[in-house]
């Protein structure tokens, strides 16, 4: 695990100058002692430095793509050989379309967990019906005990399973089967067991790391007297790949860009030295790259380094911290705060609320970037909320947009370079198998789905790297909720009953 250098100054709090006591204003808004601060030009300097340090010109992208390819090879060669864990998914066969029956899926992502049931009707009828529900995970459970978290989930699942009717039919005497999507790094030990390596994305639940997460869920389901069996433990990327492949045979890669990020792809078993010649019946398997841990050659700014140092996993998940939804807003917050502290981004008022970590969120950046009004009304109101009622003028709104753009541009472009890294690895191993024909990369996750600028930067980076001819063969496609259906499909593929 490589680590990035940490900086000696923290952007939060370092340059803040306390106001003189006689000018103390009310309710969380401080005045800045203007004479003591640097001039407005420091806002410009901070912006220019940010743009410079986060720049991703083509040579940087190429380096990142090549390093991704190399790290993939190193991770496949030996266990622990690279930042990328290249985890075996034990999914050696993708859904055929013949799957039939009622199956459940549970998706534990980052901010929410989702439960889903699907009635599958085989080749002709395909997906007859689906129903799903989403429950947000209370913050306190993200740092509670393992039992508390899994009891909460099993309870939600039991409530959902109680109301099963209409198009959904479980044959008499059959136990319900569920595909469990768990989007954290798991060392898979079989299709229905796996050890949690570490929590990511802000989770720090005690007592789960080092344990089989399927056992954790089974025990919680027993405590809830819920008669259900986990028949497949599925990483969310693997679920997305399976779900997308159900409809399209050309899907070879799946990428999630949500709270966190990860990617998986279809690999030949003979290209995995770590398997020492053990082949799957199909000759292929899905590899979960855990690419969030990638770190090679990523341009980092002082804001990234400070955020990393203050995170619960310093030095880890550097790719994730530069490209995924949990972090883009936080990086922007740190930049804007520094601009308020060292410059005069918000005039004489100090935006106290901006000192709170994660108070500016990626959806806020996205909403700001959709504002096409002349006076940037929406940007103004988002900043107003984020700063607890500090007004901004047009030029500071423009600066805020430039900050968002720099961070989102780097995120999208690096994600694109990562995708090319995977495609290029596959194409190098069997020439033309990827670049020479239609190949689909299935995308899912809230960041990808909702952020058009991010998507655009990502797509253009892929085109820049591949050139126009090859890019025509590479289809990057949103596969909405593919991972939920995918997990249910894999539960079907691995059902203990005849199929
Ligand atoms: P998870 O990754 O937790 O499984 P999602 O795939 O739904 O869940 O992604 C949620 C994440 O997507 C949020 O944490 C946020 O970072 C990002 N996101 C959600 N809505 C938006 C939006 N409108 N604009 C930009 N990013 C968004
Ligand atoms: Mg998810």
mmCIF file of C-alpha atoms in Angstrom, residues 231-496:
data_model
loop_
_atom_site.group_PDB
_atom_site.id
_atom_site.type_symbol
_atom_site.label_atom_id
_atom_site.label_comp_id
_atom_site.label_asym_id
_atom_site.label_seq_id
_atom_site.Cartn_x
_atom_site.Cartn_y
_atom_site.Cartn_z
ATOM 1 C CA UNK A 231 -26.771 -17.949 -2.262
ATOM 2 C CA UNK A 232 -24.361 -15.412 -3.749
ATOM 3 C CA UNK A 233 -22.130 -12.759 -2.241
ATOM 4 C CA UNK A 234 -21.604 -10.234 -4.966
ATOM 5 C CA UNK A 235 -19.520 -7.120 -5.177
ATOM 6 C CA UNK A 236 -21.644 -4.300 -6.600
ATOM 7 C CA UNK A 237 -19.484 -4.029 -9.711
ATOM 8 C CA UNK A 238 -19.861 -7.767 -10.312
ATOM 9 C CA UNK A 239 -23.623 -7.398 -9.875
ATOM 10 C CA UNK A 240 -23.611 -4.551 -12.372
ATOM 11 C CA UNK A 241 -21.649 -6.632 -14.878
ATOM 12 C CA UNK A 242 -23.991 -9.610 -14.469
ATOM 13 C CA UNK A 243 -27.065 -7.384 -14.700
ATOM 14 C CA UNK A 244 -25.867 -5.631 -17.841
ATOM 15 C CA UNK A 245 -24.661 -8.848 -19.493
ATOM 16 C CA UNK A 246 -28.144 -10.321 -19.060
ATOM 17 C CA UNK A 247 -29.277 -7.880 -21.774
ATOM 18 C CA UNK A 248 -26.112 -7.423 -23.814
ATOM 19 C CA UNK A 249 -23.450 -10.032 -24.624
ATOM 20 C CA UNK A 250 -20.792 -7.403 -25.375
ATOM 21 C CA UNK A 251 -20.529 -6.167 -21.777
ATOM 22 C CA UNK A 252 -16.967 -6.863 -20.597
ATOM 23 C CA UNK A 253 -16.360 -4.248 -17.875
ATOM 24 C CA UNK A 254 -18.501 -2.661 -15.164
ATOM 25 C CA UNK A 255 -17.659 0.498 -13.265
ATOM 26 C CA UNK A 256 -19.402 2.024 -10.286
ATOM 27 C CA UNK A 257 -19.128 5.731 -9.609
ATOM 28 C CA UNK A 258 -21.227 6.506 -6.566
ATOM 29 C CA UNK A 259 -20.242 7.286 -3.003
ATOM 30 C CA UNK A 260 -17.123 5.275 -3.706
ATOM 31 C CA UNK A 261 -15.792 3.711 -6.891
ATOM 32 C CA UNK A 262 -14.766 0.313 -8.174
ATOM 33 C CA UNK A 263 -14.506 -1.681 -11.391
ATOM 34 C CA UNK A 264 -14.579 -5.310 -12.479
ATOM 35 C CA UNK A 265 -14.073 -7.102 -15.776
ATOM 36 C CA UNK A 266 -14.164 -10.455 -17.484
ATOM 37 C CA UNK A 267 -10.768 -12.163 -17.293
ATOM 38 C CA UNK A 268 -9.434 -15.399 -18.778
ATOM 39 C CA UNK A 269 -8.428 -17.838 -16.040
ATOM 40 C CA UNK A 270 -5.215 -18.643 -17.926
ATOM 41 C CA UNK A 271 -4.208 -14.977 -17.568
ATOM 42 C CA UNK A 272 -4.236 -15.189 -13.764
ATOM 43 C CA UNK A 273 -0.846 -16.538 -12.633
ATOM 44 C CA UNK A 274 -2.058 -16.580 -9.018
ATOM 45 C CA UNK A 275 -4.416 -19.443 -9.898
ATOM 46 C CA UNK A 276 -1.431 -21.702 -10.764
ATOM 47 C CA UNK A 277 -3.247 -23.349 -13.622
ATOM 48 C CA UNK A 278 -6.604 -23.878 -11.934
ATOM 49 C CA UNK A 279 -9.135 -23.186 -14.648
ATOM 50 C CA UNK A 280 -12.825 -22.549 -14.373
ATOM 51 C CA UNK A 281 -15.101 -24.659 -16.549
ATOM 52 C CA UNK A 282 -15.847 -21.645 -18.705
ATOM 53 C CA UNK A 283 -12.195 -20.575 -18.870
ATOM 54 C CA UNK A 284 -13.195 -17.167 -17.581
ATOM 55 C CA UNK A 285 -13.979 -15.448 -14.339
ATOM 56 C CA UNK A 286 -14.845 -11.980 -13.140
ATOM 57 C CA UNK A 287 -12.104 -10.064 -11.372
ATOM 58 C CA UNK A 288 -13.040 -7.351 -8.911
ATOM 59 C CA UNK A 289 -10.162 -4.886 -9.226
ATOM 60 C CA UNK A 290 -10.899 -2.755 -6.105
ATOM 61 C CA UNK A 291 -9.429 0.076 -8.142
ATOM 62 C CA UNK A 292 -10.337 2.656 -5.495
ATOM 63 C CA UNK A 293 -6.999 1.766 -3.894
ATOM 64 C CA UNK A 294 -5.048 2.723 -7.017
ATOM 65 C CA UNK A 295 -2.626 5.591 -6.443
ATOM 66 C CA UNK A 296 0.053 5.618 -9.128
ATOM 67 C CA UNK A 297 0.657 8.961 -10.838
ATOM 68 C CA UNK A 298 -2.497 10.736 -9.686
ATOM 69 C CA UNK A 299 -2.035 14.519 -9.605
ATOM 70 C CA UNK A 300 -2.790 15.594 -6.034
ATOM 71 C CA UNK A 301 -3.236 19.058 -4.604
ATOM 72 C CA UNK A 302 -2.598 20.299 -1.096
ATOM 73 C CA UNK A 303 -6.363 20.022 -0.532
ATOM 74 C CA UNK A 304 -6.346 16.329 -1.394
ATOM 75 C CA UNK A 305 -3.429 15.688 0.889
ATOM 76 C CA UNK A 306 -5.073 17.524 3.775
ATOM 77 C CA UNK A 307 -8.354 15.701 3.226
ATOM 78 C CA UNK A 308 -6.526 12.392 3.097
ATOM 79 C CA UNK A 309 -4.608 13.135 6.287
ATOM 80 C CA UNK A 310 -7.858 13.988 8.077
ATOM 81 C CA UNK A 311 -9.675 10.895 6.753
ATOM 82 C CA UNK A 312 -10.282 7.687 8.693
ATOM 83 C CA UNK A 313 -8.019 5.825 6.234
ATOM 84 C CA UNK A 314 -5.040 8.118 5.500
ATOM 85 C CA UNK A 315 -2.857 7.013 2.615
ATOM 86 C CA UNK A 316 -5.499 4.587 1.356
ATOM 87 C CA UNK A 317 -8.091 4.698 -1.444
ATOM 88 C CA UNK A 318 -6.369 7.587 -3.203
ATOM 89 C CA UNK A 319 -8.050 6.997 -6.580
ATOM 90 C CA UNK A 320 -11.412 6.827 -4.816
ATOM 91 C CA UNK A 321 -10.648 10.033 -2.962
ATOM 92 C CA UNK A 322 -9.978 11.903 -6.211
ATOM 93 C CA UNK A 323 -12.795 10.563 -8.393
ATOM 94 C CA UNK A 324 -15.776 9.444 -6.288
ATOM 95 C CA UNK A 325 -18.891 11.173 -5.002
ATOM 96 C CA UNK A 326 -18.093 11.082 -1.328
ATOM 97 C CA UNK A 327 -15.069 13.329 -1.789
ATOM 98 C CA UNK A 328 -15.525 15.803 -4.659
ATOM 99 C CA UNK A 329 -17.680 18.158 -2.591
ATOM 100 C CA UNK A 330 -15.304 17.952 0.343
ATOM 101 C CA UNK A 331 -12.296 18.879 -1.787
ATOM 102 C CA UNK A 332 -14.215 21.887 -3.127
ATOM 103 C CA UNK A 333 -15.190 22.895 0.404
ATOM 104 C CA UNK A 334 -11.560 22.918 1.427
ATOM 105 C CA UNK A 335 -10.617 25.115 -1.529
ATOM 106 C CA UNK A 336 -13.452 27.598 -0.941
ATOM 107 C CA UNK A 337 -12.624 27.763 2.760
ATOM 108 C CA UNK A 338 -9.033 28.567 1.988
ATOM 109 C CA UNK A 339 -10.173 31.247 -0.445
ATOM 110 C CA UNK A 340 -12.314 32.764 2.311
ATOM 111 C CA UNK A 341 -9.512 32.582 4.850
ATOM 112 C CA UNK A 342 -6.645 33.839 2.754
ATOM 113 C CA UNK A 343 -8.525 35.936 0.260
ATOM 114 C CA UNK A 344 -11.841 37.678 0.238
ATOM 115 C CA UNK A 345 -14.074 35.199 -1.540
ATOM 116 C CA UNK A 346 -17.044 36.148 0.618
ATOM 117 C CA UNK A 347 -16.069 39.766 1.265
ATOM 118 C CA UNK A 348 -15.829 40.668 4.922
ATOM 119 C CA UNK A 349 -18.069 37.904 6.242
ATOM 120 C CA UNK A 350 -16.422 34.685 7.335
ATOM 121 C CA UNK A 351 -18.331 31.560 6.208
ATOM 122 C CA UNK A 352 -18.145 29.733 9.529
ATOM 123 C CA UNK A 353 -20.269 26.816 8.348
ATOM 124 C CA UNK A 354 -17.725 26.002 5.643
ATOM 125 C CA UNK A 355 -15.308 24.883 8.354
ATOM 126 C CA UNK A 356 -17.470 21.778 8.890
ATOM 127 C CA UNK A 357 -16.041 18.807 6.996
ATOM 128 C CA UNK A 358 -18.318 17.366 4.294
ATOM 129 C CA UNK A 359 -20.787 20.262 4.623
ATOM 130 C CA UNK A 360 -20.549 20.880 0.882
ATOM 131 C CA UNK A 361 -21.619 17.783 -1.005
ATOM 132 C CA UNK A 362 -21.038 16.526 -4.508
ATOM 133 C CA UNK A 363 -24.721 17.001 -5.447
ATOM 134 C CA UNK A 364 -24.213 20.681 -4.476
ATOM 135 C CA UNK A 365 -21.337 20.993 -6.950
ATOM 136 C CA UNK A 366 -23.492 19.329 -9.556
ATOM 137 C CA UNK A 367 -26.422 21.680 -8.938
ATOM 138 C CA UNK A 368 -24.087 24.686 -9.173
ATOM 139 C CA UNK A 369 -22.710 23.476 -12.496
ATOM 140 C CA UNK A 370 -26.222 23.208 -13.976
ATOM 141 C CA UNK A 371 -26.837 26.926 -13.394
ATOM 142 C CA UNK A 372 -26.872 28.760 -16.721
ATOM 143 C CA UNK A 373 -28.437 32.009 -15.518
ATOM 144 C CA UNK A 374 -26.564 35.271 -16.105
ATOM 145 C CA UNK A 375 -26.302 36.161 -12.423
ATOM 146 C CA UNK A 376 -25.706 32.568 -11.322
ATOM 147 C CA UNK A 377 -28.720 32.590 -9.008
ATOM 148 C CA UNK A 378 -28.572 28.903 -8.148
ATOM 149 C CA UNK A 379 -24.843 29.053 -7.430
ATOM 150 C CA UNK A 380 -25.551 31.993 -5.126
ATOM 151 C CA UNK A 381 -28.236 30.183 -3.204
ATOM 152 C CA UNK A 382 -26.197 27.000 -2.805
ATOM 153 C CA UNK A 383 -23.269 29.040 -1.502
ATOM 154 C CA UNK A 384 -25.673 30.953 0.745
ATOM 155 C CA UNK A 385 -26.832 27.678 2.308
ATOM 156 C CA UNK A 386 -23.359 26.200 2.483
ATOM 157 C CA UNK A 387 -22.042 29.246 4.320
ATOM 158 C CA UNK A 388 -25.072 29.776 6.528
ATOM 159 C CA UNK A 389 -26.273 32.985 4.978
ATOM 160 C CA UNK A 390 -23.163 34.633 3.666
ATOM 161 C CA UNK A 391 -23.924 36.490 0.425
ATOM 162 C CA UNK A 392 -21.721 36.079 -2.632
ATOM 163 C CA UNK A 393 -21.278 38.368 -5.597
ATOM 164 C CA UNK A 394 -21.112 37.366 -9.233
ATOM 165 C CA UNK A 395 -17.347 37.162 -9.385
ATOM 166 C CA UNK A 396 -17.123 34.908 -6.324
ATOM 167 C CA UNK A 397 -19.844 32.674 -7.808
ATOM 168 C CA UNK A 398 -17.776 32.396 -10.972
ATOM 169 C CA UNK A 399 -14.753 31.454 -8.916
ATOM 170 C CA UNK A 400 -16.779 28.795 -7.084
ATOM 171 C CA UNK A 401 -17.804 27.336 -10.438
ATOM 172 C CA UNK A 402 -14.196 27.239 -11.598
ATOM 173 C CA UNK A 403 -13.305 25.363 -8.417
ATOM 174 C CA UNK A 404 -16.063 22.796 -9.013
ATOM 175 C CA UNK A 405 -15.003 22.424 -12.614
ATOM 176 C CA UNK A 406 -11.336 21.817 -11.805
ATOM 177 C CA UNK A 407 -12.179 19.075 -9.317
ATOM 178 C CA UNK A 408 -14.864 17.426 -11.424
ATOM 179 C CA UNK A 409 -12.742 17.597 -14.545
ATOM 180 C CA UNK A 410 -9.879 15.799 -12.861
ATOM 181 C CA UNK A 411 -12.285 13.227 -11.379
ATOM 182 C CA UNK A 412 -13.997 12.450 -14.666
ATOM 183 C CA UNK A 413 -10.801 12.358 -16.691
ATOM 184 C CA UNK A 414 -9.027 10.070 -14.228
ATOM 185 C CA UNK A 415 -12.031 7.742 -14.186
ATOM 186 C CA UNK A 416 -11.783 7.640 -17.993
ATOM 187 C CA UNK A 417 -8.072 6.833 -17.812
ATOM 188 C CA UNK A 418 -8.854 4.005 -15.378
ATOM 189 C CA UNK A 419 -11.366 2.522 -17.803
ATOM 190 C CA UNK A 420 -8.821 2.657 -20.628
ATOM 191 C CA UNK A 421 -6.311 0.971 -18.310
ATOM 192 C CA UNK A 422 -8.648 -2.005 -17.981
ATOM 193 C CA UNK A 423 -9.605 -2.169 -21.669
ATOM 194 C CA UNK A 424 -5.985 -1.942 -22.705
ATOM 195 C CA UNK A 425 -4.977 -4.795 -20.374
ATOM 196 C CA UNK A 426 -7.645 -7.017 -21.923
ATOM 197 C CA UNK A 427 -6.770 -6.049 -25.470
ATOM 198 C CA UNK A 428 -3.037 -6.580 -24.928
ATOM 199 C CA UNK A 429 -3.743 -10.164 -23.804
ATOM 200 C CA UNK A 430 -5.773 -11.058 -26.846
ATOM 201 C CA UNK A 431 -5.250 -8.568 -29.579
ATOM 202 C CA UNK A 432 -8.339 -7.115 -31.112
ATOM 203 C CA UNK A 433 -10.674 -8.872 -28.681
ATOM 204 C CA UNK A 434 -11.664 -5.530 -27.191
ATOM 205 C CA UNK A 435 -10.616 -2.751 -29.530
ATOM 206 C CA UNK A 436 -11.465 -4.650 -32.694
ATOM 207 C CA UNK A 437 -15.161 -5.151 -31.981
ATOM 208 C CA UNK A 438 -18.056 -3.621 -30.061
ATOM 209 C CA UNK A 439 -17.233 -3.675 -26.338
ATOM 210 C CA UNK A 440 -19.543 -2.338 -23.661
ATOM 211 C CA UNK A 441 -18.520 -0.793 -20.351
ATOM 212 C CA UNK A 442 -21.538 -0.833 -18.028
ATOM 213 C CA UNK A 443 -21.692 2.129 -15.685
ATOM 214 C CA UNK A 444 -23.708 2.636 -12.535
ATOM 215 C CA UNK A 445 -23.740 4.793 -9.416
ATOM 216 C CA UNK A 446 -25.256 8.104 -8.396
ATOM 217 C CA UNK A 447 -22.283 10.221 -9.416
ATOM 218 C CA UNK A 448 -22.225 8.882 -12.964
ATOM 219 C CA UNK A 449 -25.988 8.955 -13.248
ATOM 220 C CA UNK A 450 -26.578 12.493 -12.062
ATOM 221 C CA UNK A 451 -23.504 14.510 -13.018
ATOM 222 C CA UNK A 452 -23.488 15.312 -16.766
ATOM 223 C CA UNK A 453 -20.246 17.323 -16.662
ATOM 224 C CA UNK A 454 -18.462 14.454 -14.939
ATOM 225 C CA UNK A 455 -19.778 11.996 -17.522
ATOM 226 C CA UNK A 456 -18.688 14.297 -20.348
ATOM 227 C CA UNK A 457 -15.142 14.683 -19.030
ATOM 228 C CA UNK A 458 -14.886 10.945 -18.577
ATOM 229 C CA UNK A 459 -16.120 10.134 -22.057
ATOM 230 C CA UNK A 460 -13.800 12.683 -23.692
ATOM 231 C CA UNK A 461 -10.789 11.369 -21.799
ATOM 232 C CA UNK A 462 -11.525 7.864 -23.089
ATOM 233 C CA UNK A 463 -11.761 9.225 -26.638
ATOM 234 C CA UNK A 464 -8.542 11.215 -26.272
ATOM 235 C CA UNK A 465 -6.713 8.135 -25.069
ATOM 236 C CA UNK A 466 -8.107 5.646 -27.563
ATOM 237 C CA UNK A 467 -8.378 7.835 -30.635
ATOM 238 C CA UNK A 468 -11.530 8.199 -32.690
ATOM 239 C CA UNK A 469 -11.388 4.888 -34.546
ATOM 240 C CA UNK A 470 -11.120 2.592 -31.523
ATOM 241 C CA UNK A 471 -13.475 4.747 -29.443
ATOM 242 C CA UNK A 472 -16.219 4.000 -31.921
ATOM 243 C CA UNK A 473 -16.125 0.378 -30.751
ATOM 244 C CA UNK A 474 -16.191 1.225 -27.060
ATOM 245 C CA UNK A 475 -19.655 1.869 -25.723
ATOM 246 C CA UNK A 476 -19.867 3.387 -22.256
ATOM 247 C CA UNK A 477 -23.394 2.870 -21.127
ATOM 248 C CA UNK A 478 -25.477 3.503 -18.057
ATOM 249 C CA UNK A 479 -26.909 0.274 -16.702
ATOM 250 C CA UNK A 480 -29.350 1.585 -14.178
ATOM 251 C CA UNK A 481 -29.884 -0.655 -11.180
ATOM 252 C CA UNK A 482 -28.087 -3.379 -13.044
ATOM 253 C CA UNK A 483 -26.339 -4.382 -9.866
ATOM 254 C CA UNK A 484 -29.550 -5.181 -7.959
ATOM 255 C CA UNK A 485 -30.958 -7.386 -10.706
ATOM 256 C CA UNK A 486 -27.465 -8.732 -11.315
ATOM 257 C CA UNK A 487 -27.167 -9.919 -7.724
ATOM 258 C CA UNK A 488 -30.595 -11.564 -7.937
ATOM 259 C CA UNK A 489 -29.540 -13.214 -11.220
ATOM 260 C CA UNK A 490 -26.386 -14.553 -9.598
ATOM 261 C CA UNK A 491 -28.499 -15.848 -6.697
ATOM 262 C CA UNK A 492 -30.498 -17.696 -9.357
ATOM 263 C CA UNK A 493 -27.376 -19.002 -11.114
ATOM 264 C CA UNK A 494 -26.127 -20.322 -7.778
ATOM 265 C CA UNK A 495 -29.467 -21.538 -6.454
ATOM 266 C CA UNK A 496 -29.399 -24.752 -4.413
#
